Short mmCIF file of C-alpha atoms in Angstrom, two decimals:
data_model
loop_
_atom_site.label_atom_id
_atom_site.label_comp_id
_atom_site.label_asym_id
_atom_site.label_seq_id
_atom_site.Cartn_x
_atom_site.Cartn_y
_atom_site.Cartn_z
CA ASN H 894 -0.06 0.00 0.17
CA ALA H 895 2.06 2.47 -1.73
CA GLY H 896 -0.94 6.08 -1.02
CA VAL H 897 0.09 8.93 -1.45
CA THR H 898 3.93 9.25 -2.75
CA GLN H 899 5.42 12.38 -2.74
CA THR H 900 9.14 12.69 -4.24
CA PRO H 901 11.52 14.60 -3.68
CA LYS H 902 10.79 14.98 0.38
CA PHE H 903 13.78 17.35 0.64
CA GLN H 904 15.28 20.66 -1.97
CA VAL H 905 17.03 23.60 -2.40
CA LEU H 906 16.45 25.68 -5.34
CA LYS H 907 17.93 29.32 -5.91
CA THR H 908 15.37 32.53 -6.51
CA GLY H 909 14.19 32.39 -9.79
CA GLN H 910 14.74 28.26 -10.67
CA SER H 911 11.36 26.40 -11.52
CA MET H 912 10.41 22.95 -10.51
CA THR H 913 7.68 20.81 -10.00
CA LEU H 914 6.75 17.86 -7.53
CA GLN H 915 5.45 15.34 -7.60
CA CYS H 916 3.01 13.26 -5.97
CA ALA H 917 0.96 10.00 -7.26
CA GLN H 918 -1.81 8.24 -5.63
CA ASP H 919 -2.79 4.91 -5.85
CA MET H 920 -6.35 4.32 -4.35
CA ASN H 921 -7.93 5.19 -7.19
CA HIS H 922 -9.10 8.55 -5.00
CA GLU H 923 -11.23 11.64 -6.93
CA TYR H 924 -10.35 14.13 -4.53
CA MET H 925 -6.14 15.34 -4.66
CA SER H 926 -5.02 18.56 -3.46
CA TRP H 927 -2.02 20.46 -2.04
CA TYR H 928 -0.91 22.04 0.63
CA ARG H 929 1.14 24.57 2.46
CA GLN H 930 2.28 24.61 6.09
CA ASP H 931 4.84 27.15 7.02
CA PRO H 932 4.93 27.74 10.57
CA GLY H 933 2.34 28.90 13.28
CA MET H 934 0.13 29.13 10.04
CA GLY H 935 -1.19 25.42 10.36
CA LEU H 936 -1.39 24.10 6.71
CA ARG H 937 -4.02 26.35 3.88
CA LEU H 938 -5.11 25.21 0.24
CA ILE H 939 -3.02 26.04 -2.70
CA HIS H 940 -4.98 24.33 -5.65
CA TYR H 941 -6.70 21.13 -6.14
CA SER H 942 -8.65 19.09 -8.09
CA VAL H 943 -12.38 16.76 -8.02
CA GLY H 944 -10.92 14.26 -11.00
CA ALA H 945 -8.78 13.99 -13.46
CA GLY H 946 -8.39 17.54 -16.16
CA ILE H 947 -10.59 20.08 -13.78
CA THR H 948 -8.64 21.80 -10.95
CA ASP H 949 -9.16 25.21 -9.05
CA GLN H 950 -7.27 27.68 -6.53
CA GLY H 951 -6.51 27.18 -3.35
CA GLU H 952 -6.06 30.24 -0.31
CA VAL H 953 -2.23 30.86 -1.70
CA PRO H 954 -2.15 29.51 -5.12
CA ASN H 955 -0.39 32.50 -6.83
CA GLY H 956 3.54 31.63 -7.91
CA TYR H 957 2.06 27.44 -8.65
CA ASN H 958 0.35 26.07 -11.40
CA VAL H 959 -0.74 22.67 -11.43
CA SER H 960 -2.34 19.24 -13.55
CA ARG H 961 -4.35 16.12 -14.08
CA SER H 962 -3.87 14.52 -16.36
CA THR H 963 -4.63 11.12 -14.14
CA THR H 964 -6.36 10.06 -11.74
CA GLU H 965 -3.20 8.75 -10.12
CA ASP H 966 -0.91 12.21 -10.85
CA PHE H 967 -1.32 16.05 -9.47
CA PRO H 968 2.68 18.28 -9.86
CA LEU H 969 2.46 20.95 -8.19
CA ARG H 970 5.21 23.32 -10.80
CA LEU H 971 6.86 26.37 -9.43
CA LEU H 972 7.25 28.20 -11.82
CA SER H 973 9.77 31.39 -11.09
CA ALA H 974 11.09 30.22 -6.95
CA ALA H 975 10.92 32.83 -4.70
CA PRO H 976 12.11 33.01 -1.09
CA SER H 977 8.90 32.93 0.10
CA GLN H 978 8.55 29.68 -1.17
CA THR H 979 10.30 28.20 1.70
CA SER H 980 7.81 25.85 3.23
CA VAL H 981 6.64 22.32 3.40
CA TYR H 982 4.57 21.33 0.46
CA PHE H 983 2.15 17.72 1.49
CA CYS H 984 -0.25 17.09 -1.40
CA ALA H 985 -2.77 14.94 -0.32
CA SER H 986 -5.89 12.67 -1.77
CA ARG H 987 -9.83 11.20 -0.17
CA ARG H 988 -12.15 9.06 -2.44
CA GLY H 989 -15.09 11.67 -1.95
CA GLN H 990 -17.19 14.48 -0.40
CA GLY H 991 -15.97 13.75 3.79
CA GLY H 992 -14.14 11.25 3.35
CA GLY H 993 -10.50 11.83 5.49
CA TYR H 994 -7.11 13.44 3.11
CA THR H 995 -4.65 10.69 3.59
CA PHE H 996 -1.56 13.11 3.00
CA GLY H 997 1.98 12.37 1.23
CA SER H 998 5.26 12.95 3.76
CA GLY H 999 5.87 15.97 2.92
CA THR H 1000 8.77 17.58 0.16
CA ARG H 1001 10.56 21.01 2.58
CA LEU H 1002 11.40 23.28 -0.06
CA THR H 1003 14.08 25.95 0.65
CA VAL H 1004 14.54 28.71 -1.84
CA VAL H 1005 17.39 30.21 -1.18
CA ALA V 551 -15.05 31.92 4.10
CA GLN V 552 -15.30 29.23 7.13
CA THR V 553 -12.99 29.80 9.64
CA VAL V 554 -10.68 26.98 11.89
CA THR V 555 -9.54 28.51 15.63
CA GLN V 556 -7.50 26.41 17.98
CA SER V 557 -6.75 29.13 20.31
CA GLN V 558 -4.96 26.29 22.73
CA PRO V 559 -1.41 26.61 21.46
CA GLU V 560 0.70 24.62 23.23
CA MET V 561 -1.37 21.78 25.77
CA SER V 562 1.35 19.57 28.13
CA VAL V 563 -0.62 16.61 30.43
CA GLN V 564 1.25 13.87 32.09
CA GLU V 565 2.04 10.74 31.31
CA ALA V 566 -1.68 8.40 32.08
CA GLU V 567 -3.97 11.68 32.48
CA THR V 568 -6.29 13.20 30.34
CA VAL V 569 -6.54 16.03 28.56
CA THR V 570 -8.35 18.01 25.62
CA LEU V 571 -7.69 20.06 23.36
CA SER V 572 -9.84 22.79 21.90
CA CYS V 573 -11.60 24.16 18.79
CA THR V 574 -14.06 26.38 17.09
CA TYR V 575 -15.39 26.71 13.99
CA ASP V 576 -18.05 29.69 11.63
CA THR V 577 -19.24 28.53 9.10
CA SER V 578 -23.18 29.22 8.13
CA GLU V 579 -24.08 25.91 6.35
CA SER V 580 -25.60 22.08 8.78
CA ASP V 581 -23.35 19.44 6.13
CA TYR V 582 -20.23 19.30 6.74
CA TYR V 583 -16.86 17.17 8.84
CA LEU V 584 -14.77 18.08 10.88
CA PHE V 585 -11.20 16.30 11.39
CA TRP V 586 -8.34 15.98 14.05
CA TYR V 587 -4.71 15.03 12.33
CA LYS V 588 -2.26 14.67 14.47
CA GLN V 589 1.02 15.52 13.40
CA PRO V 590 5.03 13.87 14.81
CA PRO V 591 7.89 15.35 15.06
CA SER V 592 7.99 12.88 11.17
CA ARG V 593 6.08 15.31 9.42
CA GLN V 594 3.23 13.28 8.95
CA MET V 595 0.18 14.11 8.61
CA ILE V 596 -2.51 11.47 10.65
CA LEU V 597 -5.46 11.06 10.73
CA VAL V 598 -6.80 10.69 14.47
CA ILE V 599 -10.79 10.97 14.74
CA ARG V 600 -13.75 12.20 11.83
CA GLN V 601 -16.93 13.35 12.88
CA GLU V 602 -19.59 13.65 10.27
CA ALA V 603 -22.30 16.64 11.71
CA TYR V 604 -25.11 15.19 10.71
CA LYS V 605 -24.03 13.23 13.72
CA GLN V 606 -25.26 13.48 17.13
CA GLN V 607 -23.16 10.74 18.33
CA ASN V 608 -19.92 11.83 19.05
CA ALA V 609 -17.12 9.89 17.61
CA THR V 610 -14.39 7.91 19.28
CA GLU V 611 -11.35 6.51 17.92
CA ASN V 612 -10.01 4.01 20.94
CA ARG V 613 -7.95 6.19 23.69
CA PHE V 614 -9.32 9.71 21.32
CA SER V 615 -12.99 11.08 21.58
CA VAL V 616 -14.72 13.98 20.00
CA ASN V 617 -17.38 16.74 21.88
CA PHE V 618 -19.43 18.18 18.54
CA GLN V 619 -21.42 21.25 20.13
CA LYS V 620 -23.10 21.74 16.71
CA ALA V 621 -25.24 25.13 17.86
CA ALA V 622 -21.40 26.25 19.84
CA LYS V 623 -19.38 25.32 16.23
CA SER V 624 -16.89 23.29 19.01
CA PHE V 625 -15.35 20.44 18.61
CA SER V 626 -13.29 19.57 21.13
CA LEU V 627 -10.54 16.22 21.18
CA LYS V 628 -10.69 14.81 24.24
CA ILE V 629 -7.41 11.61 24.93
CA SER V 630 -7.56 9.58 28.01
CA ASP V 631 -5.01 8.19 29.25
CA SER V 632 -1.35 9.60 27.64
CA GLN V 633 1.15 8.14 26.22
CA LEU V 634 4.20 9.67 25.34
CA GLY V 635 3.76 7.94 21.82
CA ASP V 636 0.84 10.63 21.70
CA ALA V 637 2.70 13.57 21.81
CA ALA V 638 2.39 15.79 17.99
CA MET V 639 0.87 19.32 16.64
CA TYR V 640 -2.91 18.41 16.65
CA PHE V 641 -5.13 20.59 13.96
CA CYS V 642 -8.86 20.64 13.29
CA ALA V 643 -9.48 20.71 10.41
CA PHE V 644 -13.43 21.69 8.66
CA SER V 645 -14.79 19.99 5.08
CA GLN V 646 -17.95 21.48 3.11
CA GLY V 647 -18.91 18.89 0.14
CA ALA V 648 -16.14 18.41 -2.13
CA GLN V 649 -13.54 20.90 -1.23
CA LYS V 650 -10.78 21.88 0.15
CA LEU V 651 -9.74 20.67 4.48
CA VAL V 652 -10.22 24.16 5.97
CA PHE V 653 -7.40 23.91 9.04
CA GLY V 654 -6.80 25.68 12.96
CA GLN V 655 -2.91 26.64 13.50
CA GLY V 656 -2.25 23.32 15.59
CA THR V 657 -1.88 22.39 19.33
CA ARG V 658 1.68 21.74 19.98
CA LEU V 659 0.19 18.76 22.81
CA THR V 660 3.95 17.89 25.56
CA ILE V 661 3.63 14.13 27.90
CA ASN V 662 5.29 14.34 30.72
CA PRO V 663 6.90 11.09 31.66
#
């Protein structure tokens, strides 16, 4: 049971670089989301998807892009990294409404 | 917009005793879901317990139980017989319909041996 797999676990970027955080789930879940966690602020939603081909913005979408071409994968793209994007990023998925989200193990991103 | 508030940034309890973590939320909806998540130092987010708003009965999972007061918009977590492995950040979260989870700021729980 892989659950939700995030790669990489750690990443250091220089300001202005771009990269993609990978997220894959093997539970056939419809809903997938990306959150960022900053100290003292809990988790904030970046983007989410309710199914393949459908995405929408969350609370803090600026500087990030997503797509959902398959049920399994939901990558998060940082277009031009900024120090303000230094954070821990979590991908999560759930089967339907009301279900508890299953989280990946997170990616710690540092932008210098 | 829905908001979730955890008013206790830190709590501590003696091992084997009981502790209650507080959570309040704000919504105009009548059908929604509430969750408590645990985040140990490993950083993994672990679902502890889930409550459906249309169910009056409080959810329980072994040593974990909730006190769900819908009219007061309150959703507290009680941990009985606290164990060292319960030490973690605890997040209260709200979800309505097909949408996102909205998280509180978290409560750091320390277990004293």
